[in-house]
mmCIF file of C-alpha atoms in Angstrom:
data_model
loop_
_atom_site.group_PDB
_atom_site.id
_atom_site.type_symbol
_atom_site.label_atom_id
_atom_site.label_comp_id
_atom_site.label_asym_id
_atom_site.label_seq_id
_atom_site.Cartn_x
_atom_site.Cartn_y
_atom_site.Cartn_z
ATOM 1 C CA MET A 1489 89.911 135.009 148.274
ATOM 2 C CA ASN A 1490 92.945 134.243 146.024
ATOM 3 C CA VAL A 1491 95.354 133.171 148.784
ATOM 4 C CA SER A 1492 92.714 130.631 149.910
ATOM 5 C CA ILE A 1493 92.246 128.957 146.505
ATOM 6 C CA ASN A 1494 96.162 128.911 145.812
ATOM 7 C CA ILE A 1495 96.692 127.138 149.055
ATOM 8 C CA LYS A 1496 93.602 124.464 148.171
ATOM 9 C CA TRP A 1497 95.065 123.388 144.662
ATOM 10 C CA PRO A 1498 98.325 121.969 146.293
ATOM 11 C CA LEU A 1499 96.444 120.098 149.046
ATOM 12 C CA ILE A 1500 94.013 118.560 146.321
ATOM 13 C CA ILE A 1501 96.594 117.684 144.141
ATOM 14 C CA LEU A 1502 98.457 115.912 146.675
ATOM 15 C CA LEU A 1503 95.396 114.083 148.004
ATOM 16 C CA MET A 1504 94.835 113.034 144.417
ATOM 17 C CA LEU A 1505 98.271 111.752 143.863
ATOM 18 C CA PRO A 1506 97.795 108.132 145.523
ATOM 19 C CA PHE A 1507 94.644 107.838 143.517
ATOM 20 C CA THR A 1508 96.487 108.564 140.453
ATOM 21 C CA LEU A 1509 99.342 106.515 140.819
ATOM 22 C CA ALA A 1510 97.122 103.712 141.795
ATOM 23 C CA ILE A 1511 95.245 104.223 138.593
ATOM 24 C CA GLY A 1512 98.626 104.390 136.793
ATOM 25 C CA CYS A 1513 99.543 101.084 138.269
ATOM 26 C CA LEU A 1514 96.302 99.518 137.521
ATOM 27 C CA ILE A 1515 96.621 100.469 133.902
ATOM 28 C CA GLN A 1516 99.933 99.072 133.931
ATOM 29 C CA ILE A 1517 99.061 95.724 135.231
ATOM 30 C CA LYS A 1518 96.308 95.474 132.901
ATOM 31 C CA HIS A 1519 98.578 96.167 130.099
ATOM 32 C CA PHE A 1520 101.212 93.604 131.271
ATOM 33 C CA ALA A 1521 98.661 90.680 131.467
ATOM 34 C CA PRO A 1522 98.117 90.412 127.609
ATOM 35 C CA GLU A 1523 101.798 91.478 126.628
ATOM 36 C CA PRO A 1524 103.267 88.985 124.444
ATOM 37 C CA LEU A 1525 105.873 86.590 125.822
ATOM 38 C CA ILE A 1526 109.326 87.183 124.090
ATOM 39 C CA LEU A 1527 109.494 84.063 121.898
ATOM 40 C CA LYS A 1528 110.593 83.369 118.517
ATOM 41 C CA LYS A 1529 109.879 79.733 118.603
ATOM 42 C CA ASP A 1530 108.574 76.901 120.967
ATOM 43 C CA GLU A 1531 110.675 76.826 124.039
ATOM 44 C CA ILE A 1532 110.488 74.647 127.139
ATOM 45 C CA PHE A 1533 109.750 76.066 130.620
ATOM 46 C CA THR A 1534 110.261 74.229 133.964
ATOM 47 C CA LEU A 1535 109.117 75.749 137.100
ATOM 48 C CA PRO A 1536 110.667 74.038 140.016
ATOM 49 C CA SER A 1537 108.619 72.714 142.957
ATOM 50 C CA GLY A 1538 107.993 75.398 145.792
ATOM 51 C CA THR A 1539 108.480 78.100 143.380
ATOM 52 C CA ASN A 1540 106.004 81.141 144.677
ATOM 53 C CA TYR A 1541 105.342 84.149 142.525
ATOM 54 C CA ALA A 1542 108.169 86.087 143.305
ATOM 55 C CA GLY A 1543 110.497 83.231 142.188
ATOM 56 C CA LEU A 1544 108.242 82.892 139.030
ATOM 57 C CA GLU A 1545 109.287 86.813 138.504
ATOM 58 C CA LYS A 1546 112.787 86.396 138.698
ATOM 59 C CA LEU A 1547 112.831 83.063 136.215
ATOM 60 C CA LEU A 1548 111.042 84.902 133.808
ATOM 61 C CA ARG A 1549 113.492 87.936 133.876
ATOM 62 C CA ARG A 1550 116.638 85.625 134.131
ATOM 63 C CA GLN A 1551 115.275 83.646 130.828
ATOM 64 C CA HIS A 1552 114.129 87.007 129.160
ATOM 65 C CA LEU A 1553 110.525 85.683 128.792
ATOM 66 C CA ALA A 1554 108.801 88.643 129.520
ATOM 67 C CA LYS A 1555 109.490 92.683 129.723
ATOM 68 C CA LYS A 1556 108.358 94.549 132.819
ATOM 69 C CA THR A 1557 108.309 91.625 135.135
ATOM 70 C CA CYS A 1558 108.228 93.766 138.131
ATOM 71 C CA TRP A 1559 104.426 93.940 137.487
ATOM 72 C CA LEU A 1560 103.931 90.287 137.944
ATOM 73 C CA PRO A 1561 103.620 90.221 141.701
ATOM 74 C CA TRP A 1562 101.041 92.903 141.613
ATOM 75 C CA LEU A 1563 99.043 91.176 138.926
ATOM 76 C CA ILE A 1564 98.907 87.998 140.875
ATOM 77 C CA LYS A 1565 97.749 90.251 143.997
ATOM 78 C CA LEU A 1566 94.840 91.326 141.789
ATOM 79 C CA GLU A 1567 94.111 88.093 140.365
ATOM 80 C CA PRO A 1568 94.939 85.744 143.273
ATOM 81 C CA LYS A 1569 93.918 82.730 141.339
ATOM 82 C CA LEU A 1570 96.980 83.136 138.849
ATOM 83 C CA ALA A 1571 98.882 82.366 142.022
ATOM 84 C CA GLU A 1572 98.000 78.687 142.346
ATOM 85 C CA VAL A 1573 100.736 77.636 139.731
ATOM 86 C CA LYS A 1574 101.998 74.158 139.815
ATOM 87 C CA ALA A 1575 105.550 72.882 139.339
ATOM 88 C CA GLY A 1576 106.270 70.909 135.915
ATOM 89 C CA THR A 1577 107.656 71.318 132.692
ATOM 90 C CA TYR A 1578 105.718 73.356 129.945
ATOM 91 C CA ARG A 1579 105.812 74.215 126.530
ATOM 92 C CA LEU A 1580 105.556 77.947 125.659
ATOM 93 C CA GLN A 1581 104.723 78.854 122.257
ATOM 94 C CA PRO A 1582 105.211 82.235 120.337
ATOM 95 C CA GLY A 1583 102.159 84.443 120.567
ATOM 96 C CA MET A 1584 101.432 83.493 124.105
ATOM 97 C CA THR A 1585 100.761 86.362 126.561
ATOM 98 C CA VAL A 1586 101.675 86.706 130.278
ATOM 99 C CA ARG A 1587 98.193 85.591 131.118
ATOM 100 C CA ASP A 1588 98.231 82.613 129.004
ATOM 101 C CA LEU A 1589 101.588 81.647 130.562
ATOM 102 C CA LEU A 1590 99.937 82.051 134.179
ATOM 103 C CA ASN A 1591 96.912 80.120 133.259
ATOM 104 C CA LEU A 1592 99.081 77.288 131.821
ATOM 105 C CA LEU A 1593 101.030 76.863 135.079
ATOM 106 C CA VAL A 1594 97.566 77.153 136.820
ATOM 107 C CA SER A 1595 96.377 74.210 134.803
ATOM 108 C CA GLY A 1596 99.244 72.137 135.313
ATOM 109 C CA LYS A 1597 99.043 70.871 131.804
ATOM 110 C CA GLU A 1598 102.674 69.783 131.364
ATOM 111 C CA ALA A 1599 104.508 69.442 128.094
ATOM 112 C CA GLN A 1600 104.222 66.089 126.209
ATOM 113 C CA PHE A 1601 107.326 64.680 124.701
ATOM 114 C CA SER A 1602 107.505 61.793 122.367
ATOM 115 C CA ILE A 1603 109.697 58.637 122.043
ATOM 116 C CA GLN A 1604 109.484 56.076 119.309
ATOM 117 C CA PHE A 1605 110.254 52.517 119.388
ATOM 118 C CA ILE A 1606 110.723 50.704 115.972
ATOM 119 C CA GLU A 1607 109.381 47.373 115.224
ATOM 120 C CA GLY A 1608 112.301 45.062 114.131
ATOM 121 C CA GLU A 1609 114.771 46.469 116.380
ATOM 122 C CA ARG A 1610 116.311 44.957 119.275
ATOM 123 C CA LEU A 1611 115.953 45.757 122.935
ATOM 124 C CA LYS A 1612 119.562 47.020 123.144
ATOM 125 C CA GLU A 1613 118.755 49.629 120.307
ATOM 126 C CA TRP A 1614 115.749 50.570 122.347
ATOM 127 C CA LEU A 1615 117.610 51.292 125.844
ATOM 128 C CA THR A 1616 119.925 53.553 123.844
ATOM 129 C CA VAL A 1617 116.881 55.421 122.578
ATOM 130 C CA LEU A 1618 115.758 55.659 125.901
ATOM 131 C CA SER A 1619 119.177 56.677 127.368
ATOM 132 C CA ARG A 1620 119.074 59.875 124.767
ATOM 133 C CA ALA A 1621 115.548 60.802 125.632
ATOM 134 C CA PRO A 1622 115.265 64.592 126.673
ATOM 135 C CA TYR A 1623 113.464 65.479 129.678
ATOM 136 C CA MET A 1624 112.968 62.066 131.090
ATOM 137 C CA LYS A 1625 113.870 60.509 134.672
ATOM 138 C CA HIS A 1626 116.574 58.038 133.798
ATOM 139 C CA ASP A 1627 116.618 55.564 136.391
ATOM 140 C CA LEU A 1628 117.818 52.572 133.963
ATOM 141 C CA HIS A 1629 121.568 53.719 134.052
ATOM 142 C CA ASP A 1630 124.059 51.124 133.007
ATOM 143 C CA VAL A 1631 121.278 48.753 132.533
ATOM 144 C CA THR A 1632 121.739 46.000 129.726
ATOM 145 C CA PRO A 1633 119.204 43.642 127.974
ATOM 146 C CA GLN A 1634 120.458 40.936 130.442
ATOM 147 C CA THR A 1635 119.922 42.860 133.713
ATOM 148 C CA LEU A 1636 116.898 44.705 132.533
ATOM 149 C CA GLY A 1637 114.473 41.980 133.960
ATOM 150 C CA VAL A 1638 115.788 42.462 137.439
ATOM 151 C CA LYS A 1639 115.175 46.395 137.454
ATOM 152 C CA LEU A 1640 111.288 45.435 136.167
ATOM 153 C CA GLY A 1641 111.094 43.022 139.048
ATOM 154 C CA ASP A 1642 111.768 39.774 136.977
ATOM 155 C CA PRO A 1643 113.759 36.929 137.686
ATOM 156 C CA ALA A 1644 117.473 37.523 137.170
ATOM 157 C CA ASP A 1645 117.660 35.213 134.192
ATOM 158 C CA SER A 1646 114.950 36.612 132.300
ATOM 159 C CA ILE A 1647 115.628 37.807 128.818
ATOM 160 C CA LEU A 1648 113.018 40.372 127.542
ATOM 161 C CA GLU A 1649 113.599 40.584 124.142
ATOM 162 C CA GLY A 1650 110.340 41.108 121.966
ATOM 163 C CA GLU A 1651 108.181 41.703 125.125
ATOM 164 C CA PHE A 1652 107.793 45.511 124.406
ATOM 165 C CA TYR A 1653 105.225 46.656 121.790
ATOM 166 C CA PRO A 1654 106.856 48.955 119.193
ATOM 167 C CA ASP A 1655 104.895 52.392 118.848
ATOM 168 C CA THR A 1656 105.495 56.108 119.840
ATOM 169 C CA TYR A 1657 104.620 56.963 123.292
ATOM 170 C CA LEU A 1658 103.891 60.209 125.002
ATOM 171 C CA TYR A 1659 105.358 61.342 128.264
ATOM 172 C CA THR A 1660 106.059 64.230 130.522
ATOM 173 C CA ALA A 1661 109.310 65.337 132.173
ATOM 174 C CA THR A 1662 107.956 63.566 135.316
ATOM 175 C CA THR A 1663 107.892 60.132 133.692
ATOM 176 C CA SER A 1664 111.073 57.485 134.007
ATOM 177 C CA ASP A 1665 112.202 55.228 131.376
ATOM 178 C CA SER A 1666 111.198 52.095 133.208
ATOM 179 C CA ALA A 1667 107.630 53.583 133.049
ATOM 180 C CA ILE A 1668 107.894 53.911 129.622
ATOM 181 C CA LEU A 1669 108.952 50.182 129.179
ATOM 182 C CA LYS A 1670 106.530 49.168 131.550
ATOM 183 C CA ARG A 1671 103.754 50.634 129.211
ATOM 184 C CA ALA A 1672 105.163 49.249 126.289
ATOM 185 C CA ARG A 1673 105.135 45.723 127.828
ATOM 186 C CA GLN A 1674 101.667 45.682 128.965
ATOM 187 C CA ARG A 1675 100.393 46.947 125.332
ATOM 188 C CA MET A 1676 102.450 43.895 123.978
ATOM 189 C CA LYS A 1677 100.953 41.507 126.497
ATOM 190 C CA LEU A 1678 97.387 42.843 125.980
ATOM 191 C CA MET A 1679 98.053 42.630 121.674
ATOM 192 C CA LEU A 1680 99.690 39.046 122.082
ATOM 193 C CA LEU A 1681 96.867 37.745 124.129
ATOM 194 C CA LYS A 1682 94.011 39.005 121.832
ATOM 195 C CA ILE A 1683 96.075 37.837 118.694
ATOM 196 C CA TRP A 1684 96.782 34.549 120.379
ATOM 197 C CA GLU A 1685 93.299 34.039 121.103
ATOM 198 C CA GLY A 1686 91.973 34.706 117.554
ATOM 199 C CA ARG A 1687 94.841 32.490 115.947
ATOM 200 C CA ALA A 1688 94.252 30.123 113.462
ATOM 201 C CA GLU A 1689 93.509 26.529 113.957
ATOM 202 C CA GLY A 1690 96.237 23.704 113.998
ATOM 203 C CA LEU A 1691 99.578 25.841 114.433
ATOM 204 C CA PRO A 1692 102.637 24.380 115.836
ATOM 205 C CA TYR A 1693 102.771 26.748 118.886
ATOM 206 C CA GLU A 1694 102.072 25.781 122.301
ATOM 207 C CA THR A 1695 102.343 28.884 123.985
ATOM 208 C CA PRO A 1696 101.718 32.799 123.242
ATOM 209 C CA GLN A 1697 105.351 33.178 123.590
ATOM 210 C CA GLU A 1698 106.471 30.759 120.677
ATOM 211 C CA LEU A 1699 103.904 32.797 118.510
ATOM 212 C CA LEU A 1700 105.835 36.210 119.876
ATOM 213 C CA ILE A 1701 109.145 34.118 118.601
ATOM 214 C CA MET A 1702 107.938 33.320 115.253
ATOM 215 C CA ALA A 1703 106.535 36.873 114.819
ATOM 216 C CA SER A 1704 109.941 38.486 115.506
ATOM 217 C CA ILE A 1705 111.734 36.048 112.752
ATOM 218 C CA VAL A 1706 109.192 37.332 110.400
ATOM 219 C CA GLU A 1707 109.668 40.779 111.190
ATOM 220 C CA LYS A 1708 113.347 40.596 110.628
ATOM 221 C CA GLU A 1709 112.803 38.496 107.441
ATOM 222 C CA THR A 1710 110.490 41.160 105.320
ATOM 223 C CA ALA A 1711 109.581 44.593 105.693
ATOM 224 C CA ILE A 1712 106.931 43.935 102.912
ATOM 225 C CA LYS A 1713 103.394 43.854 104.498
ATOM 226 C CA GLU A 1714 101.873 41.822 102.036
ATOM 227 C CA GLU A 1715 104.834 38.994 102.430
ATOM 228 C CA ARG A 1716 104.743 38.593 106.095
ATOM 229 C CA ALA A 1717 101.992 35.962 106.072
ATOM 230 C CA ARG A 1718 103.675 34.064 103.143
ATOM 231 C CA VAL A 1719 106.936 34.201 105.040
ATOM 232 C CA ALA A 1720 105.127 32.944 108.105
ATOM 233 C CA SER A 1721 103.746 29.903 106.226
ATOM 234 C CA VAL A 1722 107.049 28.968 104.997
ATOM 235 C CA PHE A 1723 108.410 28.464 108.569
ATOM 236 C CA ILE A 1724 105.022 27.110 109.546
ATOM 237 C CA ASN A 1725 105.689 24.343 106.744
ATOM 238 C CA ARG A 1726 109.013 23.873 108.002
ATOM 239 C CA LEU A 1727 108.171 23.157 111.539
ATOM 240 C CA ARG A 1728 105.307 20.576 110.343
ATOM 241 C CA ALA A 1729 107.682 18.605 108.292
ATOM 242 C CA GLY A 1730 110.393 18.774 111.041
ATOM 243 C CA MET A 1731 112.624 20.949 108.946
ATOM 244 C CA LYS A 1732 115.042 23.097 110.477
ATOM 245 C CA LEU A 1733 114.116 26.837 110.139
ATOM 246 C CA GLN A 1734 117.349 27.954 108.891
ATOM 247 C CA THR A 1735 116.895 31.690 108.741
ATOM 248 C CA ASP A 1736 119.936 34.092 109.186
ATOM 249 C CA PRO A 1737 118.448 36.598 111.399
ATOM 250 C CA THR A 1738 118.243 33.902 114.282
ATOM 251 C CA VAL A 1739 122.073 33.138 113.362
ATOM 252 C CA ILE A 1740 123.003 37.101 113.574
ATOM 253 C CA TYR A 1741 121.550 37.477 116.817
ATOM 254 C CA GLY A 1742 122.910 34.426 118.303
ATOM 255 C CA ILE A 1743 126.432 35.766 117.164
ATOM 256 C CA SER A 1744 125.610 39.281 118.188
ATOM 257 C CA GLU A 1745 128.744 41.413 118.508
ATOM 258 C CA ASP A 1746 130.561 39.304 116.190
ATOM 259 C CA TYR A 1747 128.456 40.110 113.169
ATOM 260 C CA HIS A 1748 129.945 42.357 110.788
ATOM 261 C CA ASN A 1749 127.305 43.345 107.957
ATOM 262 C CA SER A 1750 127.618 40.065 106.376
ATOM 263 C CA ILE A 1751 126.877 36.704 107.336
ATOM 264 C CA THR A 1752 129.661 33.837 106.400
ATOM 265 C CA ARG A 1753 129.600 29.842 106.315
ATOM 266 C CA ARG A 1754 131.678 29.932 109.509
ATOM 267 C CA ASP A 1755 128.749 31.960 111.170
ATOM 268 C CA LEU A 1756 126.283 29.433 109.946
ATOM 269 C CA MET A 1757 128.538 26.667 111.550
ATOM 270 C CA THR A 1758 128.924 28.451 114.787
ATOM 271 C CA PRO A 1759 126.902 26.608 117.588
ATOM 272 C CA THR A 1760 124.370 29.253 119.457
ATOM 273 C CA PRO A 1761 121.063 28.719 121.093
ATOM 274 C CA TYR A 1762 119.874 30.740 118.186
ATOM 275 C CA ASN A 1763 121.505 29.217 115.567
ATOM 276 C CA THR A 1764 118.454 27.540 113.462
ATOM 277 C CA TYR A 1765 120.931 25.990 110.861
ATOM 278 C CA ILE A 1766 121.698 23.844 113.923
ATOM 279 C CA ILE A 1767 119.113 23.601 116.473
ATOM 280 C CA ASN A 1768 115.592 22.057 115.908
ATOM 281 C CA GLY A 1769 112.178 24.091 116.109
ATOM 282 C CA LEU A 1770 112.176 28.024 117.223
ATOM 283 C CA PRO A 1771 115.053 29.686 119.072
ATOM 284 C CA PRO A 1772 114.592 30.158 122.966
ATOM 285 C CA THR A 1773 113.523 33.794 122.523
ATOM 286 C CA PRO A 1774 112.158 36.303 120.311
ATOM 287 C CA ILE A 1775 114.984 38.043 118.267
ATOM 288 C CA ALA A 1776 113.616 41.686 117.914
ATOM 289 C CA MET A 1777 110.405 43.739 118.781
ATOM 290 C CA PRO A 1778 107.634 42.419 116.301
ATOM 291 C CA GLY A 1779 105.013 44.970 115.340
ATOM 292 C CA GLN A 1780 101.173 44.198 114.760
ATOM 293 C CA ALA A 1781 101.688 43.066 111.366
ATOM 294 C CA SER A 1782 104.143 40.340 112.155
ATOM 295 C CA LEU A 1783 102.277 39.065 114.896
ATOM 296 C CA LYS A 1784 99.173 38.896 113.000
ATOM 297 C CA ALA A 1785 101.225 37.126 110.290
ATOM 298 C CA ALA A 1786 102.320 34.551 112.570
ATOM 299 C CA ALA A 1787 98.728 33.770 114.043
ATOM 300 C CA HIS A 1788 97.274 33.799 110.175
ATOM 301 C CA PRO A 1789 100.326 32.283 108.106
ATOM 302 C CA GLU A 1790 99.076 32.111 104.297
ATOM 303 C CA GLU A 1791 97.882 28.698 103.645
ATOM 304 C CA SER A 1792 100.804 27.634 100.942
ATOM 305 C CA GLU A 1793 103.147 24.803 100.372
ATOM 306 C CA TYR A 1794 106.072 26.826 100.245
ATOM 307 C CA LEU A 1795 109.334 25.458 102.133
ATOM 308 C CA TYR A 1796 111.837 28.136 100.798
ATOM 309 C CA PHE A 1797 112.559 31.722 99.978
ATOM 310 C CA VAL A 1798 115.204 33.983 98.768
ATOM 311 C CA ALA A 1799 115.487 37.713 98.120
ATOM 312 C CA ASP A 1800 114.568 38.728 94.734
ATOM 313 C CA GLY A 1801 116.983 41.921 94.596
ATOM 314 C CA ARG A 1802 114.241 44.357 94.373
ATOM 315 C CA GLY A 1803 113.212 44.272 98.078
ATOM 316 C CA GLY A 1804 111.068 41.273 98.033
ATOM 317 C CA HIS A 1805 111.472 37.441 97.671
ATOM 318 C CA VAL A 1806 110.942 34.436 95.296
ATOM 319 C CA PHE A 1807 109.295 31.621 97.183
ATOM 320 C CA SER A 1808 109.694 27.949 96.369
ATOM 321 C CA THR A 1809 108.082 24.504 97.223
ATOM 322 C CA ASN A 1810 111.206 22.454 96.358
ATOM 323 C CA LEU A 1811 114.998 22.688 96.824
ATOM 324 C CA ALA A 1812 115.855 22.608 92.768
ATOM 325 C CA SER A 1813 113.469 25.592 92.370
ATOM 326 C CA HIS A 1814 114.856 27.176 95.293
ATOM 327 C CA ASN A 1815 118.397 26.750 94.057
ATOM 328 C CA GLN A 1816 117.685 28.155 90.891
ATOM 329 C CA ALA A 1817 116.216 31.262 92.580
ATOM 330 C CA VAL A 1818 119.227 31.661 94.479
ATOM 331 C CA ARG A 1819 121.593 31.483 91.190
ATOM 332 C CA LYS A 1820 119.400 33.956 89.755
ATOM 333 C CA TYR A 1821 119.538 36.119 92.772
ATOM 334 C CA ARG A 1822 123.491 35.827 92.963
ATOM 335 C CA GLN A 1823 123.937 36.701 89.180
ATOM 336 C CA GLY A 1824 121.873 39.671 89.325
ATOM 337 C CA HIS A 1825 123.933 40.562 92.283
ATOM 338 C CA ASP A 1826 127.144 40.090 90.679
ATOM 339 C CA ILE A 1827 126.142 42.341 87.793
ATOM 340 C CA ARG A 1828 125.037 44.979 89.699
ATOM 341 C CA GLY A 1829 128.480 44.777 91.446
ATOM 342 C CA ASN A 1830 130.514 44.784 88.569
ATOM 343 C CA ASN A 1831 128.415 47.970 87.113
ATOM 344 C CA GLU A 1832 129.039 50.021 90.446
#
């Protein structure tokens, strides 16, 4: 009797061993799923196209994102829906668990990045910002403002300055820089059309493009929101009177690389298509990317008789209706400038 019992116990233990191991594995898998990822800060994780769960396990192990990654294939076998991961670039955050990661990869909600285009900047500056944007498909290599039009499907002689709306744009790692510019261009087209249709009556513009050009000049002349409509009124009044606009930012745009932080009398006398001290009317294209406030100012200028303005030395401007008053304001500005310069 005792011999029979002694023989049965090893057999029972042997029979129960697979079941015990299965229970142990199930417990390990269940503990693995809610385990936090090894993250101290946000991290970008890219899952290449065609990666299966075995490849995902290798990525997690190589990038030291999770412990005991050997349980990942078993977790996915236990919960097959977690195997339906989508390739892409994702943002992982501290506190996320392995299950959170898998659910994120299954959802396909890729990381969003942002790029900011600032009003008043030129197209060449925006192209530099685009070229440095991380996690973006760069298909505008070596493109210049002069060659961008062809890349975007425009005629070879197209100058696209001013045609893109300044704002912050979100993108994923699958977005190209040309796609961002197309989006910004469409935004500007819609904004300009809306403002053009609601513009004040009697303005000396024949096309929306001329309003856009005026808005770019206003954008470069003042950063003070309350001044924009008044600055626009000066240029509108000068156009109506047949006077040259005589605005320095257009001169600077025309001489471009030859400008060295201060405008000279020689610059004012240098003939370019943009030198409004020489040409009549508006320059041929915008000189920067205007924002909404400058577009509205160009479409709804203040009603005034001002023909001149000069910096007041405090960030704003002094406006004048006649040359004598303007010259006096210029002398006052120069005197104040000289005093500050001598004290520095």
